[in-house]
N, C-alpha and C. Protein backbone atom coordinates (compact mmCIF):
# COMPACT_ATOMS: atom_id res chain seq x y z
N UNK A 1 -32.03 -36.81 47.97
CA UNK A 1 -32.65 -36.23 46.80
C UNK A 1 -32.32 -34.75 46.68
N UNK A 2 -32.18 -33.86 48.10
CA UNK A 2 -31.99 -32.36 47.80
C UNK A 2 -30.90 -32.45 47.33
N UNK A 3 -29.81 -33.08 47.84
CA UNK A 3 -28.36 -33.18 47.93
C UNK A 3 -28.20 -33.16 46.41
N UNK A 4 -28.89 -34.22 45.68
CA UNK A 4 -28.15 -34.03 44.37
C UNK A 4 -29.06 -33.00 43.25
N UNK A 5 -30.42 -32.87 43.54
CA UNK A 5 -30.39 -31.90 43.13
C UNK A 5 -29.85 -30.59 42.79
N UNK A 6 -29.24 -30.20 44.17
CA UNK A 6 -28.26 -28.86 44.68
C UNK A 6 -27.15 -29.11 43.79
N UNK A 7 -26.73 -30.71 43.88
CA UNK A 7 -25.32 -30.81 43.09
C UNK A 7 -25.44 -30.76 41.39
N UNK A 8 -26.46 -31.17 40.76
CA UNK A 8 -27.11 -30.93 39.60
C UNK A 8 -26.98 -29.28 39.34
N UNK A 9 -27.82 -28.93 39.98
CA UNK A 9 -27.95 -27.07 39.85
C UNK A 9 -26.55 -26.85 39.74
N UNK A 10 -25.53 -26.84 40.90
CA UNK A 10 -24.50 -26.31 40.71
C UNK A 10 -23.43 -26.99 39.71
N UNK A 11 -23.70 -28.26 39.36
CA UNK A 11 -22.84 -28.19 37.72
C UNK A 11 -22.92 -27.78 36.96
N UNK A 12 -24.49 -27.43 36.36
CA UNK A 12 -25.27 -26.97 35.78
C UNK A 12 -24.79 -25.44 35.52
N UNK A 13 -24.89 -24.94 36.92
CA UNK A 13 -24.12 -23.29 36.95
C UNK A 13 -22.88 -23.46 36.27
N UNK A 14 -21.89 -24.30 37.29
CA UNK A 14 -20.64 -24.34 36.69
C UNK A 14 -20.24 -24.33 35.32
N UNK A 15 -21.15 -24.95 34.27
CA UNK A 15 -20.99 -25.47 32.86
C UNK A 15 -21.59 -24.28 32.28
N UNK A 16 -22.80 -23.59 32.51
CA UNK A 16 -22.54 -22.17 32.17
C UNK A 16 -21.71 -21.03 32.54
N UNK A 17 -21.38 -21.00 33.46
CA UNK A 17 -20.26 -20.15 34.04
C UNK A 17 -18.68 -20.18 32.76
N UNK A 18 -18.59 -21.24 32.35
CA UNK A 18 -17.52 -22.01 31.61
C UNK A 18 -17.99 -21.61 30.25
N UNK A 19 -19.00 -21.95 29.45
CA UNK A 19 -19.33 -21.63 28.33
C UNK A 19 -19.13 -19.81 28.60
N UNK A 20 -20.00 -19.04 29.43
CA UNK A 20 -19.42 -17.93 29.24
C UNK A 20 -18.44 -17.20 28.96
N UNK A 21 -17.25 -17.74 29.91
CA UNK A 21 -15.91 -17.57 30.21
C UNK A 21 -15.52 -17.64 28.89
N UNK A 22 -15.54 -18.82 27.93
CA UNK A 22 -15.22 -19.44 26.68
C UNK A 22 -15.70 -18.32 25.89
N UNK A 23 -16.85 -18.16 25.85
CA UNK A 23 -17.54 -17.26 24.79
C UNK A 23 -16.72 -15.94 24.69
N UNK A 24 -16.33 -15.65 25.99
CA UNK A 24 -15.76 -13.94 25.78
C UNK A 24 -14.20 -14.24 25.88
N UNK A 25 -13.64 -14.87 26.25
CA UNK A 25 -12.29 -15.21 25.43
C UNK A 25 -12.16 -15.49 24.21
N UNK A 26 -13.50 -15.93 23.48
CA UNK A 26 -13.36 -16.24 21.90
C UNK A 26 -13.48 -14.78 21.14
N UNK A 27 -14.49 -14.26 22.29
CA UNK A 27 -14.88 -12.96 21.51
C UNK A 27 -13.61 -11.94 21.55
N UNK A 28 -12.59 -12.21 22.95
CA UNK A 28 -11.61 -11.29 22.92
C UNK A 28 -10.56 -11.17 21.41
N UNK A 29 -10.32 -12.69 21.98
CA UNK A 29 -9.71 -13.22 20.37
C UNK A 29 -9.69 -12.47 18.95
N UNK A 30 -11.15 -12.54 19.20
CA UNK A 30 -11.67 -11.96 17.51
C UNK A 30 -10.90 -10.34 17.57
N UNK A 31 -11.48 -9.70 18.91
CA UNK A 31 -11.47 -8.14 18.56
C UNK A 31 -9.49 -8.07 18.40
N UNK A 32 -8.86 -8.77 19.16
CA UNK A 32 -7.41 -8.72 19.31
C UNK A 32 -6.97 -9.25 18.05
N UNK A 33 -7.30 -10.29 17.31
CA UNK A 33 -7.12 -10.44 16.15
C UNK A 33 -7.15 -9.57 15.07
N UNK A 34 -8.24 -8.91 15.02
CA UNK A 34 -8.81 -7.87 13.93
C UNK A 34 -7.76 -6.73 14.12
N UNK A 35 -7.46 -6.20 15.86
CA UNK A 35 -6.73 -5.38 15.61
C UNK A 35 -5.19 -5.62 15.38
N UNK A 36 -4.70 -6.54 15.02
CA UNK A 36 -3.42 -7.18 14.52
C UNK A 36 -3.38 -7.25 12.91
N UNK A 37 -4.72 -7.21 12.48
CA UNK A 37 -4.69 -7.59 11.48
C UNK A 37 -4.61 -6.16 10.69
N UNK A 38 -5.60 -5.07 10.75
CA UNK A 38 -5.47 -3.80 10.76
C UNK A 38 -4.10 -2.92 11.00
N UNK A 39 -3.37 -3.75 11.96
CA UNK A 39 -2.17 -2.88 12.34
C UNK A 39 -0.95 -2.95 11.27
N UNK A 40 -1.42 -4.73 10.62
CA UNK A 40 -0.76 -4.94 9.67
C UNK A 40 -0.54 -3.96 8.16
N UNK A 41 -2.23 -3.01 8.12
CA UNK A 41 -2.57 -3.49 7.10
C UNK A 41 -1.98 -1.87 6.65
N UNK A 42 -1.62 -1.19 7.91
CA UNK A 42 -1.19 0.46 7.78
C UNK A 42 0.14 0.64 7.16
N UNK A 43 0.41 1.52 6.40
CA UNK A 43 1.29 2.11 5.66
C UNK A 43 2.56 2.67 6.03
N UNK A 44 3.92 2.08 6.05
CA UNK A 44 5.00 2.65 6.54
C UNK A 44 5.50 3.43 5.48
N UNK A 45 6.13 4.16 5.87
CA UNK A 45 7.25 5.67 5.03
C UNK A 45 8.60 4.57 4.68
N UNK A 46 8.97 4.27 3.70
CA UNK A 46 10.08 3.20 3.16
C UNK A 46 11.16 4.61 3.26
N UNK A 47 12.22 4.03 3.89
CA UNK A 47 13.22 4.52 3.90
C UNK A 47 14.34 5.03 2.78
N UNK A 48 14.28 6.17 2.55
CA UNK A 48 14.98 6.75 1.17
C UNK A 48 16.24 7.12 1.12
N UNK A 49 17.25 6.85 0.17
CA UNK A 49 18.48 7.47 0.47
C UNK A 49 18.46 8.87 0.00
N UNK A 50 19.19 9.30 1.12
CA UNK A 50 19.40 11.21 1.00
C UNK A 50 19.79 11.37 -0.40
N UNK A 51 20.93 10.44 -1.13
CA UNK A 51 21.89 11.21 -2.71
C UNK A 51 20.91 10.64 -3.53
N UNK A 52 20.60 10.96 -4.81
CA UNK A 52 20.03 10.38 -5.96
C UNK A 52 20.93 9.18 -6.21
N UNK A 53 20.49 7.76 -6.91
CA UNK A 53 20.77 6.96 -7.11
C UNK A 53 20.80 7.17 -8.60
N UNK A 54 21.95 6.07 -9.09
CA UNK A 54 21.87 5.60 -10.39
C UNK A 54 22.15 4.05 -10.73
N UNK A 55 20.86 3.67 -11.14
CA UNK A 55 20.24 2.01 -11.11
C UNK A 55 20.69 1.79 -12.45
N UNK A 56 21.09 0.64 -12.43
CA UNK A 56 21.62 0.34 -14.03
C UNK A 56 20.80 -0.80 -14.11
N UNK A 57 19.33 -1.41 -13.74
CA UNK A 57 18.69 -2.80 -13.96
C UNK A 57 18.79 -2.76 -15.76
N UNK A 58 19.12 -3.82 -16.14
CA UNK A 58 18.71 -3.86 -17.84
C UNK A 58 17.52 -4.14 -18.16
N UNK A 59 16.81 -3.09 -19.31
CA UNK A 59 15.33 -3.49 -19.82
C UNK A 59 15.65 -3.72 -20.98
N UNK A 60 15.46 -4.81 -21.28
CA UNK A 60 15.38 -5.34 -22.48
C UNK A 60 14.09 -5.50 -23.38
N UNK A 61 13.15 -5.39 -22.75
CA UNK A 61 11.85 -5.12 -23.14
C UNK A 61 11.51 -3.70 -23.93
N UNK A 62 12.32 -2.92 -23.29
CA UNK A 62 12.61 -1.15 -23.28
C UNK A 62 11.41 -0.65 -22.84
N UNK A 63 11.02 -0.74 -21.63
CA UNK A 63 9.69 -0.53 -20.50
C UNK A 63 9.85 1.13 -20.51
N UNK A 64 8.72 1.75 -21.40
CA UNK A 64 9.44 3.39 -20.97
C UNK A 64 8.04 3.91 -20.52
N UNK A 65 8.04 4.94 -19.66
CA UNK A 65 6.57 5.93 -19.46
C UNK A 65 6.50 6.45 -20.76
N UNK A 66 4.90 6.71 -21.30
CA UNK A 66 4.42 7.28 -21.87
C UNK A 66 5.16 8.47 -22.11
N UNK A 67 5.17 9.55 -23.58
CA UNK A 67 6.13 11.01 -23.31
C UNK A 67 5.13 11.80 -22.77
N UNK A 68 5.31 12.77 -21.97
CA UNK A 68 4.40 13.78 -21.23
C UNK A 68 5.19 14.71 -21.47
N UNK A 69 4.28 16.01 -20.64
CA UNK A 69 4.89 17.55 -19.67
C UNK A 69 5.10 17.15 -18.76
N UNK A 70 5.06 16.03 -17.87
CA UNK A 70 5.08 15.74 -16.44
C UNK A 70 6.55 15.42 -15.38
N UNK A 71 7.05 16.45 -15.04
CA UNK A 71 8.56 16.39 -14.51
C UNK A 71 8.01 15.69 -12.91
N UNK A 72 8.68 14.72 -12.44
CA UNK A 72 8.52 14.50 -11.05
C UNK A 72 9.43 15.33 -10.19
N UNK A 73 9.28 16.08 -8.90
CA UNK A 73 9.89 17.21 -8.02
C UNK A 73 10.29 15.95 -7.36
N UNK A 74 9.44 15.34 -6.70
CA UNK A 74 10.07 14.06 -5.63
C UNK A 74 8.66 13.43 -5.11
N UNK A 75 8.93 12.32 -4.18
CA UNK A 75 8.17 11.15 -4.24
C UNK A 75 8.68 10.69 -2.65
N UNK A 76 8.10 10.07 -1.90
CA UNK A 76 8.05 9.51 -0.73
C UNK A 76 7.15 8.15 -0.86
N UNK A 77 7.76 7.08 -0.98
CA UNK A 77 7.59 5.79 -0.78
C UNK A 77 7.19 5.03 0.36
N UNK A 78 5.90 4.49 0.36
CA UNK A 78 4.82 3.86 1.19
C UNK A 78 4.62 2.07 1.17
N UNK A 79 4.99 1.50 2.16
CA UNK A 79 4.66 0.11 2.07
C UNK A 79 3.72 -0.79 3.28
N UNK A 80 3.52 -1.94 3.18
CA UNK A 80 3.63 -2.17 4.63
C UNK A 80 3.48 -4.18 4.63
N UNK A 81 3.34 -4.61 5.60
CA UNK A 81 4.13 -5.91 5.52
C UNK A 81 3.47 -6.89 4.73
N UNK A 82 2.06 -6.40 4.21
CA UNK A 82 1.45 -6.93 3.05
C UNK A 82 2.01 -7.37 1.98
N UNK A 83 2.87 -6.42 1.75
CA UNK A 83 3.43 -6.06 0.25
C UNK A 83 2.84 -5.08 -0.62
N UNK A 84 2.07 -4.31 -0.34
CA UNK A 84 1.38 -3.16 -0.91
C UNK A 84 2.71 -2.35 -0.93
N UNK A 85 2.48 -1.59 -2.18
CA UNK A 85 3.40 -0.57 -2.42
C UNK A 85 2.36 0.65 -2.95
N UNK A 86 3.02 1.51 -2.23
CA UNK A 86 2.35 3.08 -2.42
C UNK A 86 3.49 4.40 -2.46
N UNK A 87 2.94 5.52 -3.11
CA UNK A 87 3.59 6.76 -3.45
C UNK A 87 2.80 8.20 -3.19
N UNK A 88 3.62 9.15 -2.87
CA UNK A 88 2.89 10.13 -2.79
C UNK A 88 3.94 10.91 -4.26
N UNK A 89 3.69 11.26 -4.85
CA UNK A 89 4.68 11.31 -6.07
C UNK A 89 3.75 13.32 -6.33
N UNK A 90 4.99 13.82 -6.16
CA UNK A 90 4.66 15.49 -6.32
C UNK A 90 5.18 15.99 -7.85
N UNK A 91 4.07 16.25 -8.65
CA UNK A 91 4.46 15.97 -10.07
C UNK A 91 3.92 17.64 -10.60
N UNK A 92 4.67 18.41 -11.67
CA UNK A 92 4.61 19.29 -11.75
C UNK A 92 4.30 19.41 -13.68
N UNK A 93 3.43 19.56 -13.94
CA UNK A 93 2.73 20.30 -15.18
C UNK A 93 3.93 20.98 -16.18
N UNK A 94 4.62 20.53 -16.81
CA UNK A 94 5.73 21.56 -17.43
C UNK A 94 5.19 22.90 -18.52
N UNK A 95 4.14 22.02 -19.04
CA UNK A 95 3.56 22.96 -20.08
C UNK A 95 2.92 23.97 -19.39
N UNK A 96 2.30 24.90 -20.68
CA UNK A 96 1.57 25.93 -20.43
C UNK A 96 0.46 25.75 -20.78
N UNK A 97 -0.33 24.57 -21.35
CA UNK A 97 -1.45 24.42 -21.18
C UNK A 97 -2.09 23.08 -20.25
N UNK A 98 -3.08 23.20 -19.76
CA UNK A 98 -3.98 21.94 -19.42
C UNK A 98 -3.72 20.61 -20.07
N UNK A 99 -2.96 19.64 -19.20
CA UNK A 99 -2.40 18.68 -19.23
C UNK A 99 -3.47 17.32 -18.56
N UNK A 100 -3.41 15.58 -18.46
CA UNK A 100 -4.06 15.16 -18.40
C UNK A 100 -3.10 13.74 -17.45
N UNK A 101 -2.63 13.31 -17.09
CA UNK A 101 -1.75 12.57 -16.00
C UNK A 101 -2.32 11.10 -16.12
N UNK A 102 -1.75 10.29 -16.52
CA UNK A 102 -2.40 8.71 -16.48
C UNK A 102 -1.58 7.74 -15.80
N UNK A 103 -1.76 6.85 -15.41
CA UNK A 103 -0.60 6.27 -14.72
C UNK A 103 0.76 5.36 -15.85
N UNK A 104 0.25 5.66 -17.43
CA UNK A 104 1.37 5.34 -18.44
C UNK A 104 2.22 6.00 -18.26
N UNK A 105 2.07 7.38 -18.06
CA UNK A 105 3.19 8.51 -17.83
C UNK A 105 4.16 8.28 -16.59
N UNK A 106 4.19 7.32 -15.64
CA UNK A 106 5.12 6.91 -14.55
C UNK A 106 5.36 5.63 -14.72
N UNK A 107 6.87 5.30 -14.25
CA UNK A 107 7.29 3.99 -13.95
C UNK A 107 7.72 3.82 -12.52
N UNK A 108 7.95 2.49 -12.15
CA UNK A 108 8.56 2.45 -11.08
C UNK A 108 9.68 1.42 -10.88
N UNK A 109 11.15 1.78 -10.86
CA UNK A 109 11.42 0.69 -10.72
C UNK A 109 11.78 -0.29 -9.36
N UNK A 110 11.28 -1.01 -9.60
CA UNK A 110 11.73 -2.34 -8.01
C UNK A 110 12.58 -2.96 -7.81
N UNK A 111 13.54 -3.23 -6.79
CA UNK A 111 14.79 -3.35 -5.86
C UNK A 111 14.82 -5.00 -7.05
N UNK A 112 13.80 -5.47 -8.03
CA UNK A 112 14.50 -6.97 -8.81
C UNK A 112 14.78 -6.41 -10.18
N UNK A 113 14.63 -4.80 -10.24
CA UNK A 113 14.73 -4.50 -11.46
C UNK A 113 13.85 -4.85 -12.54
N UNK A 114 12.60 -4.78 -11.92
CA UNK A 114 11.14 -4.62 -12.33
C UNK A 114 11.04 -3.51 -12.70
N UNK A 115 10.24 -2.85 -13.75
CA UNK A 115 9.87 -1.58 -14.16
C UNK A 115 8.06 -2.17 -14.11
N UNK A 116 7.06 -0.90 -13.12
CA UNK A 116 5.93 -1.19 -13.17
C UNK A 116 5.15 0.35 -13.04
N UNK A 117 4.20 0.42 -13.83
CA UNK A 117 3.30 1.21 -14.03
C UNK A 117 2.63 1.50 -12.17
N UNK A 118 2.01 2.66 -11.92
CA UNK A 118 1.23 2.99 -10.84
C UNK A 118 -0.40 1.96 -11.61
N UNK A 119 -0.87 2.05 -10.60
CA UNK A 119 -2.57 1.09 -10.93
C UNK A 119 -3.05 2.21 -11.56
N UNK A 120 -4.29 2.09 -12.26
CA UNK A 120 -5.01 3.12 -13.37
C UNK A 120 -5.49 4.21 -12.28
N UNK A 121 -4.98 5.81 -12.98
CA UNK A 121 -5.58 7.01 -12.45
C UNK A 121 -5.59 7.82 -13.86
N UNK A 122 -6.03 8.92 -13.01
CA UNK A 122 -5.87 10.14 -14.55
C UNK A 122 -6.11 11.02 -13.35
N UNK A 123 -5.79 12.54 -13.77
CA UNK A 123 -5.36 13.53 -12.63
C UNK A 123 -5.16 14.67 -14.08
N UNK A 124 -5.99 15.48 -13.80
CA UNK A 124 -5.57 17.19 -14.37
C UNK A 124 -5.50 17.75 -13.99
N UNK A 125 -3.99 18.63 -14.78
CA UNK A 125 -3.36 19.62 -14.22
C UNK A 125 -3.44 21.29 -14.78
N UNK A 126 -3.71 22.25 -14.18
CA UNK A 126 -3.21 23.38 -15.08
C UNK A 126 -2.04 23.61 -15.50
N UNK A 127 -2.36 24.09 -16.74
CA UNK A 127 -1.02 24.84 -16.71
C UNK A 127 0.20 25.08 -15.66
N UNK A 128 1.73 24.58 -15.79
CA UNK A 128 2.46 25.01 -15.05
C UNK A 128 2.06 24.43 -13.30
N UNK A 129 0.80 23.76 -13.06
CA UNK A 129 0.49 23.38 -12.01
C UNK A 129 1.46 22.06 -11.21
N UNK A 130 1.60 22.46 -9.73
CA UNK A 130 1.98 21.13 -9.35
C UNK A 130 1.60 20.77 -8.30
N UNK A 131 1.47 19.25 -8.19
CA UNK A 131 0.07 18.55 -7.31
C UNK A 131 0.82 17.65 -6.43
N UNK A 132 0.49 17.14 -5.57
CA UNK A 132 0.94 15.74 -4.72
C UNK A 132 0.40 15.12 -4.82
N UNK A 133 0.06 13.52 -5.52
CA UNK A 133 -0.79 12.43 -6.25
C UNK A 133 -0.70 11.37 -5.37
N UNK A 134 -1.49 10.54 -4.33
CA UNK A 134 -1.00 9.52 -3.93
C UNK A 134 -1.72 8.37 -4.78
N UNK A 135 -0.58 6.84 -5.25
CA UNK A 135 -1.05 6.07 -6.51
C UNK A 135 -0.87 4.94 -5.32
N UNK A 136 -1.31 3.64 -6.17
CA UNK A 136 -1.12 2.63 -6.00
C UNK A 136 -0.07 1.94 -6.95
N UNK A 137 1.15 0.76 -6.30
CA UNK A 137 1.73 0.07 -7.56
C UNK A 137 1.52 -1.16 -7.21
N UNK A 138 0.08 -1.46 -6.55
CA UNK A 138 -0.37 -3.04 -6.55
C UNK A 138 0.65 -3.46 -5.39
N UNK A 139 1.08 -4.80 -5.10
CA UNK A 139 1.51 -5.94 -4.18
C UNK A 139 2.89 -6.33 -4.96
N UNK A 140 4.23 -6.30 -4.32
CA UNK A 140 5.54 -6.60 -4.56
C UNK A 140 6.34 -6.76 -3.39
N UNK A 141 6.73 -8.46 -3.15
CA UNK A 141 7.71 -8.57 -2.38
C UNK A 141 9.10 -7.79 -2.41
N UNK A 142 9.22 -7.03 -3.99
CA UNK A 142 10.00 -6.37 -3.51
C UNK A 142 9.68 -4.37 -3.93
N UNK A 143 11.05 -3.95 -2.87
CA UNK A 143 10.67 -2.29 -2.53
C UNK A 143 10.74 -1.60 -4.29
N UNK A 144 9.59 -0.88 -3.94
CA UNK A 144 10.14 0.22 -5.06
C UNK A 144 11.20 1.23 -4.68
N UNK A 145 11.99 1.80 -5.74
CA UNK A 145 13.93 2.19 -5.63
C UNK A 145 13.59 3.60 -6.33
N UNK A 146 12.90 4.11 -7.04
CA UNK A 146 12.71 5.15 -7.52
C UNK A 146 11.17 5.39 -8.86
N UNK A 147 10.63 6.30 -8.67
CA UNK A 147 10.04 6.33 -9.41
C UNK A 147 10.64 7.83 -10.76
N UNK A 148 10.03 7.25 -11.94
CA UNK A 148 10.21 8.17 -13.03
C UNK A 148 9.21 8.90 -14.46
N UNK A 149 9.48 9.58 -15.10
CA UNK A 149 8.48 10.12 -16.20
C UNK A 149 9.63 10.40 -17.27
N UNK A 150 9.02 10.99 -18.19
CA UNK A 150 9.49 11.13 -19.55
C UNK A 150 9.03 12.48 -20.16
N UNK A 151 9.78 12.91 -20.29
CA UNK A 151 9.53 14.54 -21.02
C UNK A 151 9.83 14.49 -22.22
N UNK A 152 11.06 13.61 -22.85
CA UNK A 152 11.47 14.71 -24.25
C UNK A 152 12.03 12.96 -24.81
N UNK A 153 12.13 13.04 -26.01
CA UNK A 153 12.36 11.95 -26.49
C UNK A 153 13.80 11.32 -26.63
């Protein structure tokens, strides 16, 4: 009778000992997961060519930015394996008065010869002012190739 009692108790242990074990390997799981998932979710610097490019995609639609004051200086291109596409786009005020920045006033075009707007912002500028804007251009399997604006007709 002790005998199997003792042997009772100690399966008993054993089978909690086991559920524990289980429990914090599940729990490791989770935290190792999450941080895979997070690691995913960070922003790489897309690789730019040093010379200016000249893209000949055809728009037949005739996809143009809005006309502005808004000259772009330059832009550094942000992605990551999501497909999120991002910009830090350094945009300079041409006029001499207080100007108003929307994301109609930029295009972007993408490596399928997509032309796409940044996601909705607005941004004011002074006079002659120039800013570093970081936008969103939403989710695209493919890279954005350059971004652009429109000054003069």
């Amino acid at each position: 009778m002790y005998g199997e009692k003792a042997l009772i108790n100690t399966t008993v242990f054993i089978i909690k000992e086991w559920q524990l074990a289980k429990s914090l390997t599940m729990a490791l799981l989770c935290v190792a997961f999450s941080a895979s998932c997070a690691a995913n979710d960070a922003l790489s610097i897309d690789q730019t060519p040093i010379h200016t490019m000249d893209l000949a995609f055809p728009n037949e639609n005739n996809v143009q930015p809005s006309l502005g004051d808004f000259g772009i200086k330059n832009h550094v291109l942000m992605s990551n394996d999501e497909g999120e596409r991002w910009a830090v786009v350094t945009i300079e005020n041409e006029a001499s008065g207080r100007r108003t920045l929307t994301n109609k006033h930029l295009l972007a075009i993408l490596a399928n010869g997509e032309r796409i707007h940044p996601n909705d912002f607005s941004e004011s500028f002074d006079g002659k002012e120039m800013k570093s804007v970081t936008m969103s251009f939403g989710y695209s399997k493919f890279p954005i190739l350059s971004i652009y604006s429109r000054t003069d007709i």
